[in-house]
């Protein structure tokens, strides 16, 4: 056995090495966003980013801002719907006995562990059958189906809501619906934050669903839009790019990507104190 | 904490069973209330899950012109597609590279963090999680930059292999490795957080008892910590197996930027997409999705069945 001292050095060195593996590409990418021109041999400067940002805005008459707006609409609608649906459902699953409870919980777990992209083509067939393709609100609503959120709420109510409180509310003559709204919900800020955060991030980064349901290039979200930026860049498609007024090089792509991740970071900071506690994660441990 | 809460929820069941007579009245009421509380979610589950799946099954049984019943003909068309088997072997290749690397690295890093001082460990955990915030297309954009010799910060790597262009780096033989690296970079941090949570949940008394019994640090890892992590690892493996079948974005955009050097039908989802959007053979697209659903649903059932996480209390 190594001496504890050596062990600690080895441990720290390994952790730092992996920190470099994860951190270095991010830093390098961040730096590119602040380089000028086509990104080769140019110094990092804030002024470069300003110029780069203006060319991104000029791309297809400001379509980038339109994409960002679309993403904000879709992701916010989706997470509000998810929270509104998931909390009462999670409460009912955790605290009430009703017919179909086991089936509902089973379907929730199943849809939660199945990757959501395998449902995209079936959803596309459904949505195009009713002629609702290219509708932001439909996409937002569909994103509101977030079984993981129901699972989080279920765990939350199962573990953090003391049974005596619920029982005494029942004795006081409150109906279960009233108990949920007056007692359970007010002490569930953490669950709201968790469901809202995870759902927002999932919606924001969703690629396949908006790509299929919002095929018009102006009505799509920024995740699909980034792909259009890539395919318009002379780095990857010189022939198409030659016909465009705006030349998108590495700095443009990097800056656009970073701007795209800002909302996720903002939401993360807002929800952070609820996330880091990790109560929910600890609570599910078997 | 968990043990106490389990204890807190458990006794609830027994008195209820003992006090059988007054049970019926409170039962009626919850039924009604539950319906109110659950309705919004059930509607979403129908629209976003059950109806699309049912509709896909129905569609997949239509004939090619969508004018009538076609039996399993669309399944025959899809499975006879020369790319069909290939899409699944491609996914299997990615999983073979990705899963072992991911599992071992994540476990090692979580154990090392757990053994470190609180502050240093938390910082490292945060750094590992950072790439996870670049999920999806953003992660892909970063990788496009890493993979492109000439501008890549890891150009020394590509130099070593003798690659000078993106098309050389992203050649089909390398794709499983590239995708595995992308998935690892993006997902490892989240799993490290999950495992650290699991390790944090080990009761201090248990670790203390092991120490008092004279267990070395290594013995504690082998006999206490790893067994505690095992349910998480099973859960993680199965979940990520299912995740592999959803691959779409990365190979799709890579195919685009390499101008078809990578097949645009590299994964099952892409093949399904091609049938829906380019071949415009809706029953075949539906059939492909149903096949994919069957694979992922069975993996999902395994997750639920096997994992102690979701074990029902009754």
Coordinates of C-alpha atoms in Angstrom, one line a residue:
Chain A
X1 CA 0.0 0.0 0.0
X2 CA 1.3 3.4 -0.9
X3 CA 1.8 5.9 1.8
X4 CA -1.2 8.2 2.4
X5 CA 0.9 11.2 1.3
X6 CA 1.7 9.7 -2.1
X7 CA -1.8 8.5 -2.5
X8 CA -3.1 12.0 -2.1
X9 CA -0.7 13.4 -4.7
X10 CA -1.7 10.7 -7.1
X11 CA -5.4 11.4 -6.5
X12 CA -5.0 15.1 -6.9
X13 CA -3.0 14.8 -10.0
X14 CA -5.5 12.4 -11.6
X15 CA -8.4 14.8 -10.8
X16 CA -6.5 17.8 -12.2
X17 CA -5.6 15.9 -15.3
X18 CA -9.2 15.1 -16.0
X19 CA -10.1 18.7 -15.2
X20 CA -7.8 19.7 -18.0
X21 CA -9.4 17.1 -20.3
X22 CA -12.8 18.6 -19.7
X23 CA -11.8 22.2 -19.2
X24 CA -9.1 22.8 -21.9
X25 CA -11.4 22.3 -25.0
X26 CA -14.0 24.6 -23.4
X27 CA -11.4 27.3 -22.7
X28 CA -10.0 27.0 -26.2
X29 CA -13.5 27.3 -27.7
X30 CA -14.3 30.3 -25.6
X31 CA -11.1 31.9 -26.8
X32 CA -12.0 31.4 -30.5
X33 CA -15.2 33.4 -30.0
X34 CA -13.0 36.4 -29.2
X35 CA -10.7 36.1 -32.2
X36 CA -11.0 38.2 -35.3
X37 CA -11.7 37.5 -38.9
X38 CA -11.5 33.8 -39.8
X39 CA -10.0 32.9 -36.4
X40 CA -6.6 32.0 -37.6
X41 CA -3.6 33.8 -36.1
X42 CA -5.7 36.5 -34.5
X43 CA -5.4 37.8 -30.9
X44 CA -8.2 37.4 -28.4
X45 CA -10.0 40.7 -27.9
X46 CA -13.5 41.8 -26.8
X47 CA -13.7 44.1 -29.9
X48 CA -13.5 41.1 -32.1
X49 CA -16.5 39.5 -30.5
X50 CA -18.5 42.7 -31.1
X51 CA -17.7 42.6 -34.8
X52 CA -18.4 38.9 -35.0
X53 CA -21.7 39.3 -33.3
X54 CA -22.7 41.9 -35.8
X55 CA -22.0 39.5 -38.7
X56 CA -24.1 36.8 -37.0
X57 CA -26.9 39.3 -36.7
X58 CA -26.5 40.2 -40.4
X59 CA -26.8 36.6 -41.4
X60 CA -30.2 36.2 -43.3
X61 CA -31.5 39.5 -41.9
X62 CA -31.3 38.7 -38.3
X63 CA -32.7 35.2 -38.4
X64 CA -30.4 34.3 -35.4
X65 CA -32.4 36.5 -33.1
X66 CA -35.6 35.0 -34.5
X67 CA -34.2 31.5 -33.6
X68 CA -33.4 32.6 -30.1
X69 CA -36.9 34.0 -29.6
X70 CA -38.4 30.8 -30.9
X71 CA -36.3 28.8 -28.5
X72 CA -37.2 31.0 -25.6
X73 CA -40.9 30.6 -26.4
X74 CA -40.8 26.9 -27.0
X75 CA -38.6 26.1 -24.0
X76 CA -40.5 28.4 -21.6
X77 CA -43.9 27.1 -22.6
X78 CA -42.6 23.6 -22.3
X79 CA -41.2 24.0 -18.8
X80 CA -44.2 25.9 -17.5
X81 CA -46.5 23.1 -18.8
X82 CA -44.2 20.5 -17.4
X83 CA -44.3 22.1 -13.9
X84 CA -48.0 22.6 -14.0
X85 CA -48.7 19.0 -15.0
X86 CA -45.9 17.3 -13.1
X87 CA -46.4 18.6 -9.5
X88 CA -50.0 17.6 -9.0
X89 CA -49.4 14.3 -10.8
X90 CA -46.4 13.6 -8.7
X91 CA -48.3 14.5 -5.6
X92 CA -51.2 12.2 -6.5
X93 CA -48.9 9.3 -7.3
X94 CA -47.0 9.7 -4.1
X95 CA -49.8 10.4 -1.6
X96 CA -53.1 9.3 -3.0
X97 CA -54.5 5.9 -3.8
X98 CA -56.5 5.7 -6.9
X99 CA -57.3 3.3 -9.7
X100 CA -54.7 3.2 -12.4
X101 CA -52.0 4.6 -10.1
X102 CA -49.6 1.7 -10.7
X103 CA -50.2 1.8 -14.4
X104 CA -49.6 5.6 -14.5
X105 CA -46.4 5.3 -12.5
X106 CA -45.2 2.4 -14.7
X107 CA -45.9 4.4 -17.9
X108 CA -44.1 7.4 -16.4
X109 CA -41.0 5.4 -15.6
X110 CA -41.1 3.7 -19.0
X111 CA -41.4 6.9 -21.0
X112 CA -38.7 8.4 -18.7
X113 CA -36.1 5.8 -19.4
X114 CA -36.8 5.5 -23.1
X115 CA -34.8 8.1 -25.0
X116 CA -37.2 10.8 -26.2
X117 CA -35.9 10.9 -29.8
X118 CA -37.4 7.4 -30.5
X119 CA -40.8 9.1 -30.1
X120 CA -40.0 11.9 -32.5
X121 CA -41.0 10.3 -35.7
X122 CA -44.3 8.9 -34.2
X123 CA -45.0 12.4 -32.9
X124 CA -44.3 13.8 -36.3
X125 CA -46.7 11.4 -37.9
X126 CA -49.3 12.4 -35.3
X127 CA -48.8 16.2 -35.7
X128 CA -48.7 16.1 -39.4
X129 CA -51.9 14.0 -39.5
X130 CA -53.7 16.9 -37.7
X131 CA -51.8 19.5 -39.8
X132 CA -50.0 21.2 -36.9
X133 CA -46.5 21.2 -38.3
X134 CA -44.6 24.5 -38.0
X135 CA -46.4 25.7 -34.9
X136 CA -44.3 26.8 -32.0
X137 CA -47.0 26.4 -29.4
X138 CA -47.6 22.8 -30.4
X139 CA -43.9 22.1 -30.0
X140 CA -44.0 23.8 -26.6
X141 CA -47.0 21.8 -25.4
X142 CA -45.4 18.5 -26.6
X143 CA -42.3 19.4 -24.7
X144 CA -44.5 19.8 -21.6
X145 CA -44.8 16.1 -21.5
X146 CA -41.9 15.5 -19.2
X147 CA -42.1 12.2 -17.3
X148 CA -38.8 12.8 -15.5
X149 CA -40.4 15.8 -13.9
X150 CA -43.3 13.7 -12.6
X151 CA -40.8 11.3 -11.2
X152 CA -38.9 14.1 -9.5
X153 CA -42.1 15.5 -8.0
X154 CA -43.1 12.0 -7.0
X155 CA -39.8 11.5 -5.1
X156 CA -40.1 14.9 -3.6
X157 CA -43.6 14.4 -2.2
X158 CA -42.7 10.9 -1.1
X159 CA -39.7 12.0 0.9
X160 CA -40.0 15.6 2.0
X161 CA -43.7 15.9 2.9
X162 CA -44.3 14.6 6.4
X163 CA -47.2 12.2 6.5
X164 CA -48.6 13.7 9.8
X165 CA -49.1 17.1 8.1
X166 CA -51.1 15.5 5.3
X167 CA -53.1 13.4 7.8
X168 CA -53.9 16.4 10.0
X169 CA -55.1 18.3 6.9
X170 CA -57.4 15.5 6.2
X171 CA -58.7 15.5 9.7
X172 CA -59.3 19.3 9.4
X173 CA -61.6 18.5 6.6
X174 CA -59.5 19.6 3.7
X175 CA -60.1 17.7 0.4
X176 CA -57.0 16.2 -1.2
X177 CA -57.0 18.9 -3.9
X178 CA -57.1 21.6 -1.2
X179 CA -54.3 19.9 0.7
X180 CA -52.2 19.8 -2.4
X181 CA -52.7 23.5 -3.2
X182 CA -52.6 24.9 0.4
X183 CA -50.1 22.7 2.1
X184 CA -48.1 20.6 -0.3
X185 CA -47.4 23.1 -3.1
X186 CA -46.2 26.0 -0.8
X187 CA -43.4 23.9 0.6
X188 CA -42.4 22.6 -2.8
X189 CA -40.3 25.4 -4.2
X190 CA -37.4 23.0 -4.6
X191 CA -39.5 20.6 -6.7
X192 CA -40.7 23.4 -8.9
X193 CA -37.1 24.6 -9.4
X194 CA -35.9 21.1 -10.2
X195 CA -38.7 20.2 -12.6
X196 CA -38.5 23.7 -14.2
X197 CA -34.7 23.5 -14.6
X198 CA -34.4 20.0 -16.0
X199 CA -37.3 20.6 -18.4
X200 CA -36.0 23.9 -19.6
X201 CA -32.6 22.5 -20.4
X202 CA -34.1 19.5 -22.1
X203 CA -36.3 21.7 -24.2
X204 CA -33.6 24.2 -25.0
X205 CA -31.2 21.6 -26.3
X206 CA -33.8 19.4 -28.0
X207 CA -32.7 19.1 -31.6
X208 CA -34.6 16.3 -33.3
X209 CA -38.2 17.4 -32.3
X210 CA -37.9 21.0 -33.5
X211 CA -36.0 19.9 -36.6
X212 CA -38.8 17.6 -37.6
X213 CA -41.8 19.7 -36.4
X214 CA -40.5 23.2 -37.4
X215 CA -38.9 22.6 -40.8
X216 CA -39.2 26.2 -42.0
X217 CA -35.8 27.9 -41.4
X218 CA -37.4 31.0 -39.9
X219 CA -39.7 29.2 -37.5
X220 CA -37.1 26.8 -36.1
X221 CA -35.2 27.0 -32.8
X222 CA -31.7 28.0 -32.2
X223 CA -30.4 24.4 -31.8
X224 CA -31.5 23.6 -35.3
X225 CA -30.4 27.1 -36.4
X226 CA -26.8 26.4 -35.4
X227 CA -26.7 23.5 -37.8
X228 CA -27.8 25.9 -40.5
X229 CA -25.0 28.2 -39.6
X230 CA -22.5 25.3 -39.9
X231 CA -23.8 24.3 -43.3
X232 CA -23.5 28.0 -44.4
X233 CA -19.9 28.3 -43.3
X234 CA -17.1 28.3 -45.8
X235 CA -15.2 26.1 -43.4
X236 CA -17.5 23.2 -44.4
X237 CA -19.2 24.2 -47.5
X238 CA -17.2 26.6 -49.7
X239 CA -19.6 26.5 -52.6
X240 CA -22.8 27.4 -50.7
X241 CA -20.9 29.9 -48.6
X242 CA -19.5 31.7 -51.6
X243 CA -23.0 32.8 -52.5
X244 CA -23.7 34.4 -49.1
X245 CA -23.0 38.0 -48.0
X246 CA -22.0 37.0 -44.6
X247 CA -18.9 34.7 -44.1
X248 CA -19.2 32.6 -41.0
X249 CA -15.8 31.4 -39.7
X250 CA -14.8 29.6 -36.5
X251 CA -15.2 32.7 -34.3
X252 CA -18.8 33.2 -35.6
X253 CA -19.7 29.6 -35.0
X254 CA -18.1 29.7 -31.5
X255 CA -19.7 32.9 -30.5
X256 CA -23.1 31.8 -31.7
X257 CA -22.7 28.6 -29.8
X258 CA -21.7 30.4 -26.6
X259 CA -24.7 32.8 -26.9
X260 CA -26.9 29.8 -27.3
X261 CA -25.7 28.3 -24.0
X262 CA -26.2 31.5 -22.0
X263 CA -29.9 30.9 -21.2
X264 CA -29.1 27.5 -19.9
X265 CA -26.4 28.9 -17.6
X266 CA -28.7 31.7 -16.4
X267 CA -31.4 29.1 -15.5
X268 CA -28.7 27.0 -13.9
X269 CA -27.6 29.9 -11.7
X270 CA -31.2 30.6 -10.7
X271 CA -32.0 27.0 -9.8
X272 CA -28.5 26.2 -8.5
X273 CA -29.2 26.3 -4.8
X274 CA -31.9 23.8 -5.2
X275 CA -29.9 21.6 -7.5
X276 CA -26.7 21.4 -5.5
X277 CA -28.4 20.2 -2.4
X278 CA -28.9 17.0 -4.2
X279 CA -31.6 15.9 -1.8
X280 CA -33.6 14.3 -4.5
X281 CA -30.6 12.4 -5.8
X282 CA -29.8 11.2 -2.3
X283 CA -33.4 10.4 -1.6
X284 CA -33.8 7.9 -4.5
X285 CA -30.8 5.8 -3.5
X286 CA -32.0 2.3 -2.7
Chain B
X1 CA -31.3 10.3 5.7
X2 CA -32.8 7.8 3.3
X3 CA -33.1 5.1 5.9
X4 CA -34.9 7.4 8.2
X5 CA -37.3 8.5 5.6
X6 CA -38.1 5.0 4.6
X7 CA -38.8 4.3 8.2
X8 CA -41.0 7.3 8.3
X9 CA -43.1 6.2 5.3
X10 CA -43.3 2.6 6.1
X11 CA -45.3 2.4 9.4
X12 CA -48.0 4.4 7.6
X13 CA -49.0 1.3 5.7
X14 CA -49.6 -1.0 8.6
X15 CA -52.0 0.9 10.8
X16 CA -54.1 1.5 7.6
X17 CA -54.3 -2.2 7.0
X18 CA -55.2 -2.9 10.6
X19 CA -57.9 -0.2 10.6
X20 CA -59.8 -1.8 7.8
X21 CA -63.5 -0.8 8.5
X22 CA -63.2 3.0 8.1
X23 CA -61.3 2.6 4.8
X24 CA -64.0 2.9 2.2
X25 CA -65.1 6.5 2.8
X26 CA -61.6 8.1 2.5
X27 CA -61.1 5.9 -0.6
X28 CA -63.9 7.4 -2.6
X29 CA -62.6 11.0 -2.1
X30 CA -59.0 10.5 -3.1
X31 CA -60.2 8.8 -6.3
X32 CA -62.0 12.0 -7.3
X33 CA -59.2 14.3 -6.2
X34 CA -56.6 12.2 -7.9
X35 CA -58.4 12.4 -11.1
X36 CA -58.3 16.2 -10.9
X37 CA -54.7 16.3 -10.0
X38 CA -53.6 13.8 -12.6
X39 CA -55.6 14.9 -15.6
X40 CA -53.2 17.5 -17.1
X41 CA -50.4 15.0 -17.0
X42 CA -52.4 12.2 -18.4
X43 CA -53.5 14.3 -21.3
X44 CA -49.9 15.1 -22.1
X45 CA -49.0 11.5 -21.7
X46 CA -51.6 10.6 -24.3
X47 CA -50.7 13.3 -26.8
X48 CA -46.9 13.0 -26.3
X49 CA -46.6 9.3 -25.8
X50 CA -49.4 6.9 -26.1
X51 CA -51.3 8.3 -29.2
X52 CA -48.1 8.7 -31.3
X53 CA -47.0 5.2 -30.5
X54 CA -50.4 3.8 -31.2
X55 CA -50.7 5.8 -34.4
X56 CA -47.2 4.7 -35.5
X57 CA -48.2 1.0 -35.0
X58 CA -51.3 1.5 -37.1
X59 CA -49.4 3.4 -39.8
X60 CA -46.8 0.8 -39.9
X61 CA -49.4 -1.8 -40.8
X62 CA -50.6 0.1 -43.8
X63 CA -49.5 -0.7 -47.3
X64 CA -47.0 1.5 -49.1
X65 CA -49.5 3.8 -50.8
X66 CA -51.3 4.2 -47.4
X67 CA -54.6 3.1 -48.9
X68 CA -55.3 0.0 -46.9
X69 CA -54.0 -2.7 -44.7
X70 CA -50.6 -3.9 -45.7
X71 CA -49.8 -6.4 -43.0
X72 CA -46.1 -6.5 -42.1
X73 CA -45.0 -5.4 -45.6
X74 CA -43.6 -2.1 -44.3
X75 CA -41.5 -4.0 -41.7
X76 CA -40.3 -6.2 -44.6
X77 CA -39.3 -3.2 -46.6
X78 CA -37.4 -1.6 -43.8
X79 CA -35.6 -4.7 -42.6
X80 CA -34.7 -5.5 -46.2
X81 CA -33.1 -2.1 -46.6
X82 CA -29.4 -2.6 -47.0
X83 CA -28.7 0.0 -44.3
X84 CA -31.0 -1.6 -41.7
X85 CA -28.6 -4.0 -40.0
X86 CA -25.8 -1.6 -40.4
X87 CA -27.5 1.1 -38.4
X88 CA -27.8 -1.3 -35.5
X89 CA -24.2 -2.5 -35.7
X90 CA -23.1 1.1 -35.9
X91 CA -24.9 1.9 -32.6
X92 CA -23.4 -1.3 -31.1
X93 CA -19.9 -0.2 -32.1
X94 CA -20.4 3.2 -30.4
X95 CA -21.7 1.5 -27.3
X96 CA -18.8 -1.0 -27.1
X97 CA -16.3 1.9 -27.1
X98 CA -18.3 4.3 -25.0
X99 CA -19.8 2.4 -22.2
X100 CA -16.7 0.6 -20.7
X101 CA -14.7 3.8 -20.9
X102 CA -17.5 5.9 -19.4
X103 CA -18.3 3.5 -16.6
X104 CA -14.8 3.0 -15.4
X105 CA -13.8 6.6 -15.6
X106 CA -16.9 7.9 -13.9
X107 CA -16.5 5.4 -11.0
X108 CA -12.9 6.2 -10.5
X109 CA -13.4 10.0 -10.6
X110 CA -16.4 9.8 -8.3
X111 CA -14.3 7.7 -5.8
X112 CA -11.4 10.1 -6.0
X113 CA -13.7 13.1 -5.5
X114 CA -15.3 11.4 -2.6
X115 CA -11.9 10.9 -1.0
X116 CA -10.8 14.5 -1.5
X117 CA -11.4 17.5 0.7
X118 CA -14.8 18.9 0.3
X119 CA -13.9 22.1 -1.4
X120 CA -11.4 20.6 -3.9
X121 CA -13.8 17.8 -4.7
X122 CA -16.7 20.1 -5.3
X123 CA -14.6 22.3 -7.6
X124 CA -13.5 19.2 -9.7
X125 CA -17.0 18.0 -9.8
X126 CA -18.1 21.3 -11.1
X127 CA -15.4 21.4 -13.8
X128 CA -16.4 17.9 -15.0
X129 CA -20.0 19.0 -15.2
X130 CA -19.2 22.1 -17.3
X131 CA -19.2 20.3 -20.7
X132 CA -22.6 18.9 -19.8
X133 CA -24.0 22.4 -20.0
X134 CA -23.1 22.3 -23.7
X135 CA -25.6 19.6 -24.4
X136 CA -26.7 18.6 -27.8
X137 CA -25.8 20.8 -30.8
X138 CA -23.6 23.1 -28.7
X139 CA -21.4 20.1 -27.7
X140 CA -21.3 19.1 -31.3
X141 CA -20.2 22.6 -32.4
X142 CA -17.3 22.4 -30.0
X143 CA -16.4 19.0 -31.3
X144 CA -16.5 20.2 -34.9
X145 CA -13.9 22.7 -33.9
X146 CA -11.8 20.0 -32.0
X147 CA -12.0 17.6 -35.0
X148 CA -11.0 20.1 -37.6
X149 CA -7.2 20.0 -38.1
X150 CA -5.6 23.3 -38.5
X151 CA -7.8 25.1 -36.1
X152 CA -8.1 22.4 -33.4
X153 CA -6.5 23.0 -30.0
X154 CA -5.7 19.3 -30.1
X155 CA -4.1 19.5 -33.5
X156 CA -1.0 17.7 -32.1
X157 CA -3.3 14.6 -31.9
X158 CA -4.3 14.8 -35.5
X159 CA -0.7 15.5 -36.5
X160 CA 0.2 12.3 -34.7
X161 CA -2.3 10.3 -36.8
X162 CA -1.2 12.2 -39.9
X163 CA -4.6 13.7 -40.5
X164 CA -4.7 17.1 -42.2
X165 CA -8.4 17.6 -42.9
X166 CA -11.8 17.1 -41.3
X167 CA -12.7 14.4 -43.8
X168 CA -9.6 12.4 -42.7
X169 CA -10.4 12.7 -39.0
X170 CA -14.1 12.0 -39.4
X171 CA -13.7 9.0 -41.7
X172 CA -16.3 6.2 -41.2
X173 CA -13.9 3.9 -39.3
X174 CA -13.2 6.6 -36.7
X175 CA -16.8 7.5 -36.2
X176 CA -17.6 5.1 -33.3
X177 CA -14.6 6.6 -31.4
X178 CA -15.5 10.1 -32.2
X179 CA -19.1 9.7 -31.2
X180 CA -18.0 7.8 -28.0
X181 CA -15.7 10.7 -27.1
X182 CA -18.5 13.3 -27.7
X183 CA -20.9 11.4 -25.6
X184 CA -18.3 10.9 -22.8
X185 CA -17.3 14.5 -22.8
X186 CA -20.9 15.6 -22.6
X187 CA -22.3 13.0 -20.2
X188 CA -19.6 12.0 -17.8
X189 CA -20.0 15.0 -15.5
X190 CA -23.7 14.4 -14.8
X191 CA -23.0 10.8 -13.9
X192 CA -20.1 11.8 -11.6
X193 CA -22.6 14.0 -9.8
X194 CA -25.0 11.2 -9.5
X195 CA -22.4 8.8 -8.2
X196 CA -21.0 11.4 -5.8
X197 CA -24.6 11.8 -4.5
X198 CA -24.7 8.0 -4.0
X199 CA -21.4 8.0 -2.1
X200 CA -22.5 10.9 0.0
X201 CA -25.6 8.9 1.0
X202 CA -23.5 6.2 2.6
X203 CA -24.2 6.6 6.3
X204 CA -21.2 7.9 8.3
X205 CA -21.8 5.2 10.9
X206 CA -21.2 2.5 8.4
X207 CA -17.9 4.0 7.2
X208 CA -16.9 4.6 10.8
X209 CA -17.7 1.0 11.7
X210 CA -15.6 -0.3 8.9
X211 CA -12.7 1.9 10.1
X212 CA -13.1 0.7 13.6
X213 CA -13.0 -2.8 12.3
X214 CA -9.6 -2.0 10.9
X215 CA -10.6 -1.8 7.2
X216 CA -8.0 -0.1 5.0
X217 CA -9.1 2.6 2.6
X218 CA -8.9 0.2 -0.2
X219 CA -11.1 -2.4 1.6
X220 CA -13.7 0.3 2.3
X221 CA -13.8 1.1 -1.4
X222 CA -14.1 -2.6 -2.4
X223 CA -16.5 -3.8 0.3
X224 CA -18.5 -0.7 1.2
X225 CA -18.5 1.9 -1.5
X226 CA -18.6 -0.1 -4.7
X227 CA -21.4 -2.4 -3.5
X228 CA -23.3 0.8 -2.6
X229 CA -22.8 2.1 -6.1
X230 CA -23.8 -1.1 -7.8
X231 CA -27.5 -0.3 -8.3
X232 CA -26.5 3.0 -9.8
X233 CA -24.1 1.4 -12.2
X234 CA -26.7 -1.1 -13.4
X235 CA -29.1 1.7 -13.9
X236 CA -26.5 3.8 -15.7
X237 CA -25.5 1.0 -18.0
X238 CA -29.0 0.1 -19.1
X239 CA -30.1 3.7 -19.4
X240 CA -27.1 4.5 -21.6
X241 CA -27.6 1.4 -23.7
X242 CA -31.0 2.8 -24.5
X243 CA -29.5 6.2 -25.1
X244 CA -27.2 4.8 -27.7
X245 CA -30.2 4.0 -29.9
X246 CA -31.4 7.5 -30.0
X247 CA -28.3 8.9 -31.7
X248 CA -29.3 11.3 -34.4
X249 CA -27.8 14.8 -34.2
X250 CA -24.1 14.1 -34.2
X251 CA -23.9 11.6 -37.1
X252 CA -26.5 13.7 -39.0
X253 CA -24.6 16.9 -38.9
X254 CA -21.2 15.2 -39.4
X255 CA -22.6 13.6 -42.5
X256 CA -23.6 17.1 -43.7
X257 CA -20.3 18.7 -43.0
X258 CA -18.3 15.9 -44.6
X259 CA -20.6 16.0 -47.6
X260 CA -21.8 12.4 -47.3
X261 CA -18.5 10.8 -46.4
X262 CA -20.4 9.6 -43.4
X263 CA -23.7 7.9 -44.5
X264 CA -26.7 10.1 -43.7
X265 CA -28.4 6.8 -42.6
X266 CA -25.8 5.9 -40.0
X267 CA -28.1 5.3 -37.1
X268 CA -31.7 3.8 -36.8
X269 CA -33.2 7.2 -36.1
X270 CA -31.6 8.6 -39.2
X271 CA -32.9 5.8 -41.3
X272 CA -36.4 6.4 -39.9
X273 CA -36.0 10.1 -40.6
X274 CA -35.0 9.4 -44.2
X275 CA -38.1 7.3 -44.7
X276 CA -40.3 10.0 -43.3
X277 CA -38.7 13.0 -44.9
X278 CA -36.9 11.9 -48.1
X279 CA -38.4 8.6 -49.3
X280 CA -41.8 9.8 -48.0
X281 CA -42.7 6.2 -47.2
X282 CA -44.7 6.9 -44.0
X283 CA -45.5 3.3 -43.2
X284 CA -41.8 2.3 -43.4
X285 CA -40.8 5.3 -41.2
X286 CA -43.5 4.2 -38.7
X287 CA -42.3 0.6 -38.9
X288 CA -38.7 1.7 -38.3
X289 CA -39.8 3.7 -35.2
X290 CA -41.8 0.8 -33.9
X291 CA -38.7 -1.5 -34.2
X292 CA -36.6 1.1 -32.4
X293 CA -39.3 1.5 -29.8
X294 CA -39.4 -2.2 -29.2
X295 CA -35.7 -2.3 -28.6
X296 CA -35.6 0.7 -26.3
X297 CA -38.8 -0.2 -24.5
X298 CA -37.4 -3.6 -23.6
X299 CA -34.2 -2.0 -22.4
X300 CA -36.4 0.4 -20.4
X301 CA -38.4 -2.4 -18.9
X302 CA -35.1 -4.0 -17.9
X303 CA -34.0 -0.7 -16.2
X304 CA -37.3 -0.5 -14.2
X305 CA -37.3 -4.2 -13.4
X306 CA -33.6 -4.5 -12.4
X307 CA -32.9 -1.3 -10.8
X308 CA -33.5 -1.0 -7.1
X309 CA -34.1 2.7 -7.6
X310 CA -37.6 2.2 -8.7
X311 CA -38.5 -0.6 -6.4
X312 CA -42.1 -0.3 -5.3
X313 CA -42.7 -0.3 -1.6
X314 CA -45.7 -2.7 -2.0

